[in-house]
Amino acid sequence: MTPLPLAVTTSTKTDAATVREARAVAQRWSLPFLSRRSSEGIAPWLGTKVEALLVVGGDGVTLWEPQGSFGFHAGMAHLRRMRLRQGQRDDAFLKVAEIVPGDAVLDCTLGLAQDALVASLAVGPTGRVVGLEKSLPLCIVAAEGLQRYDRGADSCAIEVLHADAHAYLKTLPSKSFDVVFFDPMFAKPKKAQPAFDVLRRFAEHAPLTPEAVEEGRRVARRWVVVKGARHTDDLKKVGIEPAPTSRFSDVIWGRLPALP
């Protein structure tokens, strides 16, 4: 039997509430729900019954595959938000994007929403942040994780859409967002925790194209911002000159103005 590409189940600590929540997650994303006994492990399922599993439990929604697992965690975004709340405006993303309260930001490569979380605080409750994620498993982990994250009344909610960024940009009217942001997966991965290796296997690896950037410039009112890896030509490939940054940073930033 061919394994299902993706399904939803519960954690080992199964109760009626967890089952209801897991079934709701499966329904929201049009995925099959697999019932699981409280003592039943999922290892025998992976690669045989299903290629990957979304496990719903007390810690939220976790994605499992034969090589490991990962779940949503605010991580460094939480620390960056703390600094912003303390009045520190030295966040590299916010500086290059020049995001202000009330702005509308389109994150074309949401991932686990690290930069989107920072943007949601920077734009405040009157602003808007939309995140696009092409990978369905990543999109679900991010969307479900953000639903459970206590962002506070000083941040706007992040709207998560399962969509290809270039195709979605083409559907938008010109000047729809103040800032359009791209953070494509680095072609040369740096050493990271095993969970990031799992994330990377599910992420979209198609390189950012000049055509997508031009669509972003049409949709933007002010800037298209792109993040790249240091010691690569990621930005120059799409016609962007990297901005000066700390020599200790692993990433580089650049931007282009919106089209007239």
Coordinates of C-alpha atoms in Angstrom, one line a residue:
M1 CA 0.0 0.0 0.0
T2 CA 1.3 3.4 -0.9
P3 CA 1.9 5.6 2.2
L4 CA -0.2 8.7 2.7
P5 CA 1.8 11.8 2.1
L6 CA 0.7 13.5 5.3
A7 CA -1.8 12.8 8.0
V8 CA -2.8 13.9 11.5
T9 CA -2.8 11.9 14.8
T10 CA -2.6 12.5 18.5
S11 CA 0.2 12.3 21.0
T12 CA 0.6 9.3 23.4
K13 CA -1.3 11.2 26.1
T14 CA -4.6 10.9 24.4
D15 CA -7.8 12.2 25.9
A16 CA -11.2 13.3 24.4
A17 CA -10.1 17.0 24.1
T18 CA -6.8 16.1 22.3
V19 CA -8.7 13.9 19.8
R20 CA -11.2 16.7 19.1
E21 CA -8.4 19.1 18.5
A22 CA -6.5 16.7 16.3
R23 CA -9.7 16.0 14.2
A24 CA -10.2 19.8 13.9
V25 CA -6.6 20.3 12.6
A26 CA -7.2 17.5 10.1
Q27 CA -10.4 19.1 9.0
R28 CA -9.0 22.6 8.7
W29 CA -6.3 21.3 6.4
S30 CA -8.2 18.6 4.5
L31 CA -6.0 15.8 5.8
P32 CA -6.8 12.3 7.0
F33 CA -7.0 11.7 10.7
L34 CA -5.4 8.4 12.0
S35 CA -6.7 7.1 15.4
R36 CA -3.9 6.1 17.8
R37 CA -4.0 4.1 21.0
S38 CA -2.5 5.7 24.0
S39 CA 0.4 3.2 24.1
E40 CA 0.9 3.0 20.3
G41 CA 4.1 4.3 18.9
I42 CA 4.2 6.1 15.5
A43 CA 7.7 4.9 14.4
P44 CA 6.2 1.8 12.6
W45 CA 3.8 4.1 10.7
L46 CA 6.5 6.4 9.3
G47 CA 7.5 5.3 5.8
T48 CA 4.9 2.5 5.7
K49 CA 1.4 3.9 6.5
V50 CA 2.3 7.6 6.1
E51 CA 5.3 9.6 4.8
A52 CA 5.0 12.3 7.5
L53 CA 2.7 12.9 10.5
L54 CA 1.4 15.9 12.3
V55 CA 1.1 15.0 15.9
V56 CA -1.3 17.1 18.1
G57 CA -0.6 17.2 21.8
G58 CA -0.1 19.4 24.8
D59 CA 2.9 21.0 23.1
G60 CA 0.9 22.0 20.0
V61 CA 1.4 20.4 16.5
T62 CA 4.7 18.6 15.7
L63 CA 5.8 17.3 12.4
W64 CA 7.3 13.8 12.4
E65 CA 9.1 12.0 9.6
P66 CA 11.5 9.0 9.7
Q67 CA 14.6 11.1 10.3
G68 CA 13.2 13.3 13.1
S69 CA 10.7 15.9 14.1
F70 CA 10.2 19.6 14.7
G71 CA 7.5 21.9 16.0
F72 CA 6.8 25.6 16.2
H73 CA 8.9 27.7 18.6
A74 CA 9.2 31.4 18.7
G75 CA 12.9 31.0 19.4
M76 CA 15.0 34.1 18.6
A77 CA 11.9 35.9 17.5
H78 CA 10.8 36.0 21.1
L79 CA 14.1 37.6 22.1
R80 CA 13.9 40.1 19.3
R81 CA 10.4 41.0 20.3
M82 CA 11.5 41.5 23.9
R83 CA 14.2 43.9 22.7
L84 CA 11.7 45.8 20.5
R85 CA 9.4 46.2 23.5
Q86 CA 12.3 47.6 25.5
G87 CA 12.6 50.3 22.9
Q88 CA 15.6 48.9 21.0
R89 CA 15.3 49.5 17.3
D90 CA 18.5 47.8 16.2
D91 CA 16.8 44.7 14.6
A92 CA 18.4 44.2 11.2
F93 CA 15.2 43.2 9.5
L94 CA 13.2 46.2 10.9
K95 CA 16.1 48.6 10.0
V96 CA 16.4 47.6 6.4
A97 CA 12.6 47.3 5.9
E98 CA 11.8 50.6 7.8
I99 CA 8.6 49.1 9.2
V100 CA 6.5 51.4 11.2
P101 CA 3.2 51.0 13.1
G102 CA 0.2 50.6 10.8
D103 CA 2.2 49.1 7.9
A104 CA 1.1 46.1 5.9
V105 CA 3.9 43.5 5.4
L106 CA 3.8 40.5 3.1
D107 CA 6.3 37.7 4.1
C108 CA 6.6 35.6 0.9
T109 CA 8.7 32.8 2.6
L110 CA 7.1 32.4 6.1
G111 CA 8.9 29.3 7.3
L112 CA 8.3 29.2 11.0
A113 CA 7.4 32.9 11.1
Q114 CA 10.5 34.2 12.9
D115 CA 10.6 37.5 11.0
A116 CA 6.8 37.7 10.7
L117 CA 6.5 37.6 14.5
V118 CA 8.9 40.6 14.7
A119 CA 7.0 42.4 12.0
S120 CA 3.6 41.8 13.8
L121 CA 4.9 43.7 16.8
A122 CA 6.5 46.4 14.7
V123 CA 3.3 47.2 12.8
G124 CA 1.2 46.9 15.9
P125 CA -2.5 46.1 16.3
T126 CA -3.5 48.5 13.5
G127 CA -1.1 46.9 11.0
R128 CA -1.2 43.7 8.9
V129 CA 1.2 40.8 8.4
V130 CA 0.5 38.1 5.8
G131 CA 2.7 35.1 5.5
L132 CA 2.9 32.8 2.5
E133 CA 4.3 29.3 2.7
K134 CA 4.5 26.9 -0.2
S135 CA 5.3 23.8 1.8
L136 CA 2.0 22.4 3.3
P137 CA 3.6 20.7 6.3
L138 CA 5.6 23.9 7.2
C139 CA 2.5 26.0 6.6
I140 CA 0.4 23.9 9.0
V141 CA 3.1 23.8 11.8
A142 CA 3.5 27.6 11.5
A143 CA -0.3 28.4 11.4
E144 CA -1.2 26.1 14.2
G145 CA 1.8 27.3 16.3
L146 CA 0.9 31.0 15.8
Q147 CA -2.7 30.3 16.9
R148 CA -1.4 29.0 20.2
Y149 CA 1.3 31.7 20.6
D150 CA 0.5 34.5 23.0
R151 CA 1.5 37.5 20.8
G152 CA 0.0 40.2 23.1
A153 CA -2.4 43.0 22.4
D154 CA 0.4 45.1 21.0
S155 CA 0.8 42.9 17.9
C156 CA -1.4 42.1 15.0
A157 CA -2.4 38.5 14.1
I158 CA -0.4 36.9 11.3
E159 CA -2.5 35.7 8.4
V160 CA -1.0 32.4 7.1
L161 CA -1.7 31.3 3.6
H162 CA -0.6 28.1 1.8
A163 CA 0.6 29.5 -1.5
D164 CA 3.4 29.8 -4.0
A165 CA 4.7 33.4 -3.5
H166 CA 5.3 34.2 -7.2
A167 CA 1.9 33.0 -8.2
Y168 CA 0.2 34.8 -5.3
L169 CA 2.0 38.0 -6.0
K170 CA 0.5 38.0 -9.6
T171 CA -3.0 38.0 -8.1
L172 CA -2.5 41.1 -6.0
P173 CA -3.2 44.7 -7.1
S174 CA -0.2 47.0 -7.3
K175 CA 0.7 48.9 -4.1
S176 CA -1.1 46.3 -1.9
F177 CA 1.6 46.1 0.9
D178 CA 4.1 48.6 2.3
V179 CA 6.9 46.0 2.4
V180 CA 7.3 42.7 0.6
F181 CA 9.9 40.3 2.1
F182 CA 11.7 37.3 0.8
D183 CA 13.9 34.9 2.9
P184 CA 14.6 32.0 0.6
M185 CA 16.2 28.8 2.0
F186 CA 20.0 29.2 1.8
A187 CA 21.5 27.0 -0.9
K188 CA 24.5 26.2 1.4
P189 CA 23.2 25.1 4.8
K190 CA 25.2 26.0 7.9
K191 CA 25.6 23.6 10.8
A192 CA 22.3 23.4 12.7
Q193 CA 20.3 21.3 15.1
P194 CA 18.9 18.0 13.8
A195 CA 15.4 19.6 13.9
F196 CA 16.4 22.2 11.4
D197 CA 17.6 19.4 9.1
V198 CA 14.1 18.0 9.2
L199 CA 12.6 21.5 8.5
R200 CA 15.0 21.9 5.6
R201 CA 13.9 18.7 4.0
F202 CA 10.3 20.0 3.9
A203 CA 11.1 23.6 2.9
E204 CA 10.9 25.1 -0.6
H205 CA 14.3 25.1 -2.2
A206 CA 13.6 26.8 -5.5
P207 CA 15.8 29.9 -5.8
L208 CA 14.3 33.4 -5.7
T209 CA 14.0 34.7 -9.2
P210 CA 14.4 38.3 -10.6
E211 CA 10.8 37.9 -11.9
A212 CA 9.4 37.3 -8.4
V213 CA 11.3 40.2 -7.1
E214 CA 9.9 42.5 -9.8
E215 CA 6.4 41.3 -8.9
G216 CA 7.2 42.2 -5.3
R217 CA 8.3 45.6 -6.4
R218 CA 4.9 46.1 -8.2
V219 CA 3.0 45.0 -5.1
A220 CA 5.1 47.0 -2.6
R221 CA 4.4 50.6 -1.7
R222 CA 7.9 51.2 -0.4
W223 CA 10.4 48.3 -0.3
V224 CA 11.2 44.8 -1.4
V225 CA 13.5 43.3 1.2
V226 CA 15.6 40.1 0.7
K227 CA 17.7 38.1 3.1
G228 CA 20.6 36.1 1.9
A229 CA 23.6 34.1 3.2
R230 CA 27.0 35.7 3.8
H231 CA 29.7 34.7 1.3
T232 CA 27.2 34.0 -1.4
D233 CA 25.9 35.9 -4.4
D234 CA 22.3 35.3 -3.3
L235 CA 21.3 38.9 -3.5
K236 CA 23.3 39.9 -6.5
K237 CA 21.6 37.2 -8.5
V238 CA 18.3 39.1 -8.2
G239 CA 19.9 42.5 -8.8
I240 CA 20.3 43.7 -5.1
E241 CA 23.5 45.1 -3.6
P242 CA 23.9 43.9 0.0
A243 CA 23.6 46.5 2.7
P244 CA 26.6 46.9 5.1
T245 CA 26.3 44.6 8.1
S246 CA 28.3 43.3 11.0
R247 CA 31.1 41.0 10.1
F248 CA 29.9 38.6 12.8
S249 CA 26.5 38.1 11.1
D250 CA 25.7 34.9 9.1
V251 CA 23.2 36.8 6.9
I252 CA 23.1 39.8 4.6
W253 CA 20.2 42.1 3.7
G254 CA 19.3 44.1 0.8
R255 CA 16.3 46.0 -0.6
L256 CA 14.9 47.5 -3.8
P257 CA 12.4 50.4 -4.0
A258 CA 8.9 49.8 -5.1
L259 CA 8.1 50.4 -8.8
P260 CA 6.9 53.9 -9.5

